[in-house]
Amino acid sequence: MVVTLTIIKGDDEGKVFTLAEGDAKTIGRGSASGILLTEAGVSRSHCRVRVTGGECWVKDAGSRNGTTVNGRKITEEVRLADDDVIDLGNTRISVRVQATPPPRPPPKAAPVAPPRPVVVKPPPPAPAARPGAAVPSPAARKALRLKAEETEDSVQTVDHPPPPASSGRLAGAPRQPLDLLGETIGGCRVDDLLGGDEISHLYLAMQVSMERQVTLKVLNPAMTQDAQAVERFLQGARAGGRMSHPNIVQVYDAGKDGGVYFIALEYTGGRSVREMMEELAPGQPMRLRTALEIVEQIAGALDYLHSQPTPVLHRHVSPANVVVTEHGIAKLANLGFARGLAEPGLSGALTPAERLAELQFVAPEMLDDPRAASPASDLYSLGAVLYLTTTGQKPFRGANEADLAEKVRAGMRLPAADVRNDLPDGLPELIEQAMAVKPPDRIARAALLQGALAKIRERLRR
């Protein structure tokens, strides 16, 4: 279980705290408090919150003003639920409770086959894939092949800009996957193909030492001929592996095994936001509370990345890169692989339709130079995801790529309030601020976006 406490009112408004299973923290003004607040109405040791056995509890710690849950003053320990509100003096805290999925049973062992060399077979093109994808049925795979829109990514930190932009592609990068079923790569037994594109393929695998399912990302053979592509593949994995947050797909391992470059990722199941939107009727928005919860969680993930000693940028926040698990936990995928559209080896790997889809979520300053990326660029992209999920419409309309790019640069889109006139107060303005053309005009921090969305969700609950 993961519990997120967001301060939505008071002197500490905008602060966000996360507790995991087994955590127990005191909230107060005292230096010994695990959750330190500054508001004068909060006692030095005001209340204590603990997470145990899949439940979250709060108990007043003898504070002078008392602790209130959902408007009622508590006198004994109380179990907290999703969307509960805690009041401590003038401080109000929104509670977000996320259940963690139970351990997945291991799949049936693949038949033992004699060792054989890794070879390339020419099966039909695999469906587009994403880390954490559920295993598609044959019918679903056929449908997915017709609407593949996802590309691979790489990580970027603020202090280490990518190489100069260029065009072109690595010739000969195949869409057909390596025949790895039954093989063990990097300690992971490959059980099924999930999908892929011209850069890499994803497989469902079992990490034997840990007895856990993983998504195995394998660099395509032609890409291994490019030293820079290989280095970025592994360097991105190392950067992603240093991150640990409940709303980020975890990187477990990476390396080279028998000539195969691989990355082992957390397997989450569920669907991407892109897939969730495609299941709706054209123009239909997502359920409002669901959309707000998803974006609020991803804002928390971005705040974690941007708050690192050397801030980490995702640089490709999009509906395809946000995965929602079967238990409703939103996770930011492809951390460690996000690239700009103009970077080497990528622009040619995208079809015109794929590039048009990507442009909807690219910050204006990144269109000509991916090195211009900043935390504000990630917030812009998340704002575009919020626009899409709450209105049912893509932010921009363009006859072609050049036309669309110019509209992105100029911010030529219908305000969210004009697309949907029943959005709750404050949400249209929040979207417009997140998607401001100039980075200095955008929301200053992801935590502020997260806190603002929590306040809107609280008003919807009333």
C-alpha positions as CSV (number, residue, x, y, z in Angstrom):
1,M,0.0,0.0,0.0
2,V,1.1,3.6,-0.8
3,V,-0.4,6.6,1.0
4,T,0.1,10.1,-0.2
5,L,-0.6,13.1,2.1
6,T,-1.0,16.4,0.2
7,I,-1.2,19.7,2.1
8,I,-4.1,21.5,0.4
9,K,-4.6,24.4,2.9
10,G,-2.4,26.2,5.3
11,D,1.1,27.6,5.5
12,D,2.6,24.4,4.1
13,E,0.2,24.2,1.1
14,G,1.7,22.2,-1.8
15,K,3.9,19.9,0.3
16,V,3.5,16.2,-0.5
17,F,4.5,13.2,1.7
18,T,4.4,9.6,0.8
19,L,4.2,6.6,3.2
20,A,4.6,3.0,2.2
21,E,3.8,-0.3,4.0
22,G,5.4,-0.4,7.4
23,D,5.9,3.4,7.7
24,A,4.8,5.2,10.9
25,K,5.4,9.0,11.1
26,T,4.5,11.8,13.4
27,I,3.1,15.0,11.9
28,G,4.0,18.1,13.8
29,R,6.2,21.2,14.1
30,G,8.8,19.5,16.3
31,S,12.2,18.7,14.8
32,A,11.7,15.0,15.6
33,S,8.5,14.8,13.4
34,G,8.7,12.6,10.4
35,I,6.4,15.0,8.6
36,L,7.5,18.4,9.5
37,L,5.0,21.3,9.2
38,T,5.4,25.0,10.0
39,E,1.9,26.3,10.7
40,A,1.5,27.7,14.2
41,G,-1.8,25.9,14.8
42,V,0.0,22.5,14.5
43,S,1.4,21.1,17.8
44,R,5.0,19.9,18.0
45,S,3.7,16.3,17.9
46,H,0.2,16.6,16.6
47,C,-0.8,13.2,15.3
48,R,0.7,9.9,14.1
49,V,0.0,8.2,10.9
50,R,1.0,4.5,10.3
51,V,0.6,2.1,7.4
52,T,0.4,-1.6,8.3
53,G,-1.3,-4.7,7.0
54,G,-2.7,-2.9,3.9
55,E,-4.4,-0.2,6.0
56,C,-3.6,3.4,7.0
57,W,-4.4,4.7,10.5
58,V,-4.2,8.1,12.2
59,K,-4.2,8.9,15.9
60,D,-4.1,12.2,17.7
61,A,-0.9,12.6,19.7
62,G,-2.3,14.8,22.5
63,S,-2.3,18.0,20.4
64,R,-3.7,21.1,21.9
65,N,-6.2,21.7,19.0
66,G,-7.1,18.1,18.3
67,T,-7.1,16.1,15.0
68,T,-10.2,16.1,12.8
69,V,-11.0,13.5,10.1
70,N,-13.7,14.4,7.6
71,G,-15.0,17.1,9.9
72,R,-15.2,14.9,13.0
73,K,-12.7,15.2,15.9
74,I,-11.1,11.9,16.7
75,T,-10.5,10.5,20.2
76,E,-9.0,7.2,19.2
77,E,-7.1,5.7,16.3
78,V,-9.1,5.9,13.0
79,R,-8.6,4.1,9.8
80,L,-8.1,6.4,6.8
81,A,-9.6,5.8,3.3
82,D,-9.0,7.2,-0.1
83,D,-10.2,10.9,-0.3
84,D,-10.4,11.4,3.4
85,V,-9.4,14.8,4.7
86,I,-7.4,15.5,7.9
87,D,-7.5,18.9,9.6
88,L,-4.8,20.0,12.0
89,G,-5.5,23.6,13.1
90,N,-5.6,25.6,9.9
91,T,-3.8,22.9,7.9
92,R,-5.8,20.6,5.7
93,I,-4.4,17.3,4.4
94,S,-5.9,15.3,1.5
95,V,-5.4,11.5,1.8
96,R,-4.7,9.4,-1.3
97,V,-4.6,5.6,-0.6
98,Q,-3.3,3.3,-3.3
99,A,-3.5,-0.4,-3.0
100,T,-0.4,-2.3,-4.2
101,P,-1.0,-5.3,-6.4
102,P,-0.5,-8.8,-4.8
103,P,2.5,-10.9,-6.0
104,R,1.8,-12.4,-9.4
105,P,2.1,-16.2,-9.6
106,P,4.9,-17.3,-11.8
107,P,3.9,-18.4,-15.3
108,K,4.2,-22.0,-16.3
109,A,7.7,-22.9,-17.1
110,A,8.6,-22.9,-20.7
111,P,9.6,-26.3,-22.1
112,V,13.3,-27.0,-21.8
113,A,14.9,-26.8,-25.1
114,P,18.5,-27.5,-26.1
115,P,20.8,-24.5,-26.4
116,R,20.5,-22.8,-29.7
117,P,22.0,-19.6,-31.2
118,V,20.0,-16.4,-31.2
119,V,18.7,-15.9,-34.7
120,V,16.4,-13.4,-36.4
121,K,13.2,-14.8,-37.8
122,P,10.9,-12.9,-40.2
123,P,7.4,-13.1,-38.5
124,P,4.8,-10.4,-39.0
125,P,5.5,-7.0,-37.4
126,A,5.0,-7.1,-33.7
127,P,2.4,-4.8,-32.1
128,A,3.6,-1.5,-30.5
129,A,4.6,-2.1,-26.9
130,R,5.1,-0.3,-23.7
131,P,6.9,-1.3,-20.4
132,G,4.4,-3.0,-18.1
133,A,2.0,-4.0,-20.8
134,A,-0.4,-6.9,-20.2
135,V,0.0,-9.9,-22.5
136,P,-2.3,-9.2,-25.5
137,S,-4.6,-11.8,-27.0
138,P,-4.1,-12.8,-30.7
139,A,-7.0,-10.6,-31.7
140,A,-5.7,-7.7,-29.6
141,R,-2.3,-8.1,-31.2
142,K,-3.8,-7.8,-34.6
143,A,-5.7,-4.7,-33.7
144,L,-2.6,-3.2,-32.0
145,R,-0.6,-3.7,-35.1
146,L,-2.9,-1.3,-36.9
147,K,-2.6,1.5,-34.4
148,A,1.0,1.3,-33.2
149,E,2.0,4.7,-32.1
150,E,4.7,4.3,-29.5
151,T,8.4,4.9,-29.8
152,E,11.4,4.3,-27.6
153,D,12.9,6.8,-25.2
154,S,16.1,7.8,-23.3
155,V,16.8,9.7,-20.1
156,Q,18.2,13.2,-19.8
157,T,19.4,15.2,-16.9
158,V,19.4,19.0,-16.8
159,D,23.2,19.1,-16.6
160,H,23.9,16.6,-19.5
161,P,22.3,17.8,-22.7
162,P,21.8,15.4,-25.6
163,P,23.9,15.5,-28.8
164,P,23.0,18.0,-31.5
165,A,19.8,17.3,-33.3
166,S,19.9,15.6,-36.7
167,S,17.7,13.7,-39.0
168,G,17.8,10.3,-40.6
169,R,17.5,6.7,-39.4
170,L,19.7,3.7,-38.8
171,A,19.2,1.7,-42.0
172,G,18.1,-1.9,-41.7
173,A,16.7,-1.8,-38.1
174,P,14.2,-4.6,-38.3
175,R,10.7,-4.7,-36.9
176,Q,10.8,-8.4,-36.5
177,P,11.8,-9.6,-33.1
178,L,14.7,-11.9,-32.0
179,D,13.5,-15.4,-31.5
180,L,14.2,-15.5,-27.7
181,L,11.2,-17.6,-26.4
182,G,12.6,-20.2,-24.0
183,E,16.0,-18.5,-23.8
184,T,17.4,-17.0,-20.6
185,I,18.7,-13.5,-21.1
186,G,20.4,-11.7,-18.1
187,G,18.9,-14.2,-15.7
188,C,15.4,-13.7,-17.1
189,R,13.6,-16.6,-18.8
190,V,11.7,-15.3,-21.9
191,D,8.1,-16.5,-21.9
192,D,6.2,-14.4,-24.5
193,L,6.6,-11.5,-26.9
194,L,4.8,-8.3,-25.9
195,G,5.6,-6.1,-29.0
196,G,8.1,-3.7,-30.3
197,D,9.3,-1.3,-33.0
198,E,12.4,-0.5,-35.0
199,I,14.5,0.3,-31.9
200,S,13.7,-2.5,-29.5
201,H,11.3,-5.3,-28.6
202,L,9.6,-6.1,-25.3
203,Y,9.1,-9.6,-23.9
204,L,7.3,-11.0,-20.9
205,A,9.9,-12.8,-18.8
206,M,10.6,-14.4,-15.4
207,Q,13.6,-13.1,-13.4
208,V,14.6,-16.5,-12.1
209,S,16.6,-15.4,-9.0
210,M,13.7,-13.3,-7.7
211,E,10.9,-15.5,-9.1
212,R,9.1,-12.4,-10.4
213,Q,7.7,-11.4,-13.8
214,V,9.5,-8.6,-15.6
215,T,9.3,-6.8,-18.9
216,L,12.5,-7.5,-20.8
217,K,13.5,-4.8,-23.2
218,V,15.9,-6.0,-26.0
219,L,17.8,-3.7,-28.4
220,N,17.2,-4.7,-32.0
221,P,20.3,-6.2,-33.8
222,A,20.8,-3.4,-36.3
223,M,20.8,-0.8,-33.5
224,T,23.7,-2.6,-31.8
225,Q,26.0,-1.6,-34.7
226,D,25.7,2.0,-33.5
227,A,28.0,2.5,-30.4
228,Q,26.1,5.7,-29.4
229,A,22.7,3.9,-29.6
230,V,24.1,1.1,-27.4
231,E,25.6,3.5,-24.9
232,R,22.4,5.6,-24.6
233,F,20.4,2.4,-24.2
234,L,22.5,1.3,-21.2
235,Q,23.2,4.7,-19.8
236,G,19.5,5.5,-19.8
237,A,18.8,2.2,-17.9
238,R,21.4,3.1,-15.3
239,A,19.8,6.5,-14.8
240,G,16.3,5.0,-14.5
241,G,17.6,2.3,-12.1
242,R,18.6,4.9,-9.6
243,M,15.0,6.2,-9.3
244,S,12.5,4.5,-6.9
245,H,9.0,5.9,-6.6
246,P,5.6,4.2,-6.5
247,N,4.4,6.0,-9.6
248,I,7.5,5.2,-11.8
249,V,8.1,1.9,-13.6
250,Q,11.1,0.5,-11.9
251,V,14.3,-0.5,-13.8
252,Y,15.7,-3.7,-12.3
253,D,18.8,-4.6,-14.3
254,A,20.6,-4.0,-17.6
255,G,23.5,-5.3,-19.6
256,K,24.7,-7.6,-22.4
257,D,24.2,-11.4,-22.5
258,G,25.3,-13.5,-25.4
259,G,25.4,-10.5,-27.8
260,V,21.9,-9.3,-26.7
261,Y,21.6,-5.9,-25.0
262,F,18.7,-6.0,-22.5
263,I,16.9,-4.1,-19.7
264,A,14.7,-5.8,-17.1
265,L,11.8,-3.6,-16.1
266,E,8.9,-3.8,-13.6
267,Y,6.0,-5.7,-15.1
268,T,2.8,-3.8,-14.1
269,G,0.0,-5.2,-16.3
270,G,-2.9,-2.7,-16.9
271,R,-3.2,-0.3,-19.8
272,S,-1.7,3.0,-21.0
273,V,-3.7,6.2,-20.9
274,R,-3.5,6.1,-24.7
275,E,-5.3,2.7,-24.8
276,M,-7.8,3.9,-22.2
277,M,-8.7,6.9,-24.4
278,E,-8.9,4.7,-27.5
279,E,-11.5,2.5,-25.8
280,L,-13.8,5.5,-25.4
281,A,-16.1,7.0,-28.2
282,P,-14.3,9.6,-30.3
283,G,-14.3,12.9,-28.4
284,Q,-15.4,11.4,-25.2
285,P,-13.4,12.4,-22.1
286,M,-12.2,10.1,-19.4
287,R,-14.2,10.0,-16.1
288,L,-13.2,13.3,-14.5
289,R,-12.2,11.9,-11.1
290,T,-10.1,9.2,-12.9
291,A,-8.3,11.7,-15.1
292,L,-7.5,13.9,-12.1
293,E,-6.2,11.0,-10.0
294,I,-4.0,9.8,-12.9
295,V,-2.4,13.2,-13.6
296,E,-2.1,13.9,-9.8
297,Q,-0.1,10.7,-9.4
298,I,2.2,11.4,-12.3
299,A,2.7,15.0,-11.1
300,G,4.1,13.4,-7.9
301,A,6.4,11.2,-9.9
302,L,7.7,14.3,-11.8
303,D,8.2,16.2,-8.6
304,Y,10.4,13.3,-7.3
305,L,12.5,13.3,-10.5
306,H,12.8,17.1,-10.6
307,S,13.8,17.2,-6.9
308,Q,16.9,14.9,-7.3
309,P,20.3,16.6,-6.5
310,T,20.8,16.6,-10.3
311,P,17.2,17.0,-11.6
312,V,16.1,14.2,-13.9
313,L,13.9,15.0,-16.9
314,H,11.5,12.5,-18.5
315,R,11.2,14.6,-21.7
316,H,8.4,12.5,-23.2
317,V,5.4,12.5,-20.9
318,S,2.5,11.3,-23.1
319,P,-0.6,9.1,-22.9
320,A,1.5,6.2,-24.2
321,N,4.0,6.6,-21.4
322,V,1.5,6.6,-18.5
323,V,0.5,3.1,-17.5
324,V,-2.5,2.5,-15.1
325,T,-2.2,-0.8,-13.3
326,E,-5.1,-3.1,-12.6
327,H,-5.3,-1.5,-9.1
328,G,-5.6,2.0,-10.3
329,I,-1.9,3.1,-9.7
330,A,-0.6,5.4,-12.4
331,K,3.0,4.8,-13.3
332,L,5.3,6.9,-15.5
333,A,6.9,4.5,-18.0
334,N,10.0,4.8,-20.3
335,L,12.0,6.7,-17.8
336,G,15.5,6.3,-19.1
337,F,14.6,6.1,-22.8
338,A,13.0,9.5,-23.6
339,R,14.4,11.3,-26.7
340,G,13.4,14.4,-28.6
341,L,11.8,14.0,-32.0
342,A,14.8,15.5,-33.8
343,E,17.5,13.3,-32.3
344,P,19.5,10.8,-34.2
345,G,18.0,7.4,-35.0
346,L,14.5,8.4,-33.9
347,S,12.9,10.8,-36.4
348,G,13.2,8.3,-39.2
349,A,11.8,5.5,-37.0
350,L,8.5,7.3,-36.7
351,T,5.7,7.3,-39.3
352,P,4.1,10.7,-40.2
353,A,1.1,9.7,-38.1
354,E,3.2,8.8,-35.2
355,R,5.1,12.1,-35.3
356,L,1.8,14.0,-35.4
357,A,0.6,12.1,-32.3
358,E,3.9,12.9,-30.5
359,L,3.8,16.6,-31.4
360,Q,0.6,17.0,-29.3
361,F,2.6,16.5,-26.1
362,V,6.0,18.2,-26.9
363,A,6.7,21.5,-25.3
364,P,7.2,24.3,-27.8
365,E,10.9,25.0,-26.8
366,M,11.8,21.3,-27.6
367,L,10.5,21.3,-31.2
368,D,13.7,22.7,-32.6
369,D,16.2,21.8,-29.9
370,P,15.7,18.9,-27.5
371,R,18.5,20.4,-25.4
372,A,16.1,23.2,-24.4
373,A,14.2,20.8,-22.1
374,S,13.7,21.7,-18.5
375,P,11.3,20.6,-15.7
376,A,8.8,23.1,-17.2
377,S,8.9,21.0,-20.4
378,D,7.7,17.9,-18.5
379,L,4.9,20.0,-16.8
380,Y,3.8,21.2,-20.2
381,S,3.5,17.7,-21.5
382,L,1.6,16.6,-18.4
383,G,-0.7,19.6,-18.9
384,A,-1.4,18.3,-22.4
385,V,-2.3,14.9,-21.1
386,L,-4.7,16.6,-18.6
387,Y,-6.2,18.5,-21.5
388,L,-6.8,15.3,-23.5
389,T,-8.2,13.2,-20.7
390,T,-10.6,15.8,-19.3
391,T,-11.9,17.2,-22.6
392,G,-11.7,14.2,-24.9
393,Q,-9.9,16.3,-27.5
394,K,-6.3,16.6,-28.6
395,P,-5.0,20.1,-27.8
396,F,-4.1,21.1,-31.4
397,R,-5.4,20.6,-34.9
398,G,-3.0,20.7,-37.9
399,A,-3.2,19.8,-41.6
400,N,0.3,18.4,-41.5
401,E,3.4,18.2,-39.3
402,A,4.6,21.7,-40.1
403,D,1.2,23.3,-39.6
404,L,0.8,21.5,-36.3
405,A,4.3,22.4,-35.1
406,E,3.6,26.1,-35.8
407,K,0.4,25.9,-33.7
408,V,2.2,24.3,-30.9
409,R,4.9,27.1,-30.9
410,A,2.2,29.8,-30.9
411,G,-0.1,28.0,-28.4
412,M,-3.0,28.1,-30.9
413,R,-5.5,25.8,-29.3
414,L,-9.0,26.1,-28.0
415,P,-9.0,26.7,-24.2
416,A,-10.2,23.6,-22.3
417,A,-13.2,25.6,-21.0
418,D,-14.4,26.2,-24.6
419,V,-14.2,22.5,-25.4
420,R,-16.0,21.4,-22.2
421,N,-18.0,24.0,-20.3
422,D,-18.7,21.8,-17.2
423,L,-15.1,21.5,-16.0
424,P,-14.8,22.3,-12.2
425,D,-13.7,25.7,-11.2
426,G,-9.9,26.2,-11.4
427,L,-9.2,23.3,-13.7
428,P,-9.3,25.1,-17.0
429,E,-7.0,27.8,-15.6
430,L,-4.7,25.1,-14.3
431,I,-4.5,23.5,-17.7
432,E,-3.8,26.8,-19.4
433,Q,-1.0,27.6,-16.9
434,A,0.6,24.2,-17.3
435,M,0.5,24.6,-21.1
436,A,1.8,28.2,-21.3
437,V,4.0,28.7,-24.4
438,K,6.8,30.3,-22.4
439,P,8.4,28.1,-19.7
440,P,8.6,30.9,-17.1
441,D,4.8,31.4,-17.3
442,R,4.1,27.7,-16.4
443,I,3.4,26.2,-13.0
444,A,6.7,26.5,-11.0
445,R,6.8,22.9,-9.6
446,A,5.1,19.6,-10.2
447,A,4.2,19.5,-6.5
448,L,2.1,22.6,-7.0
449,L,0.2,20.9,-9.8
450,Q,-0.3,17.8,-7.7
451,G,-1.6,19.9,-4.7
452,A,-4.0,21.9,-6.9
453,L,-5.5,18.7,-8.4
454,A,-5.9,17.2,-4.9
455,K,-8.0,20.3,-3.9
456,I,-10.2,20.0,-7.0
457,R,-10.8,16.3,-6.3
458,E,-11.7,17.2,-2.7
459,R,-14.3,19.7,-4.0
460,L,-15.8,17.0,-6.3
461,R,-16.1,14.7,-3.3
462,R,-18.4,17.0,-1.4
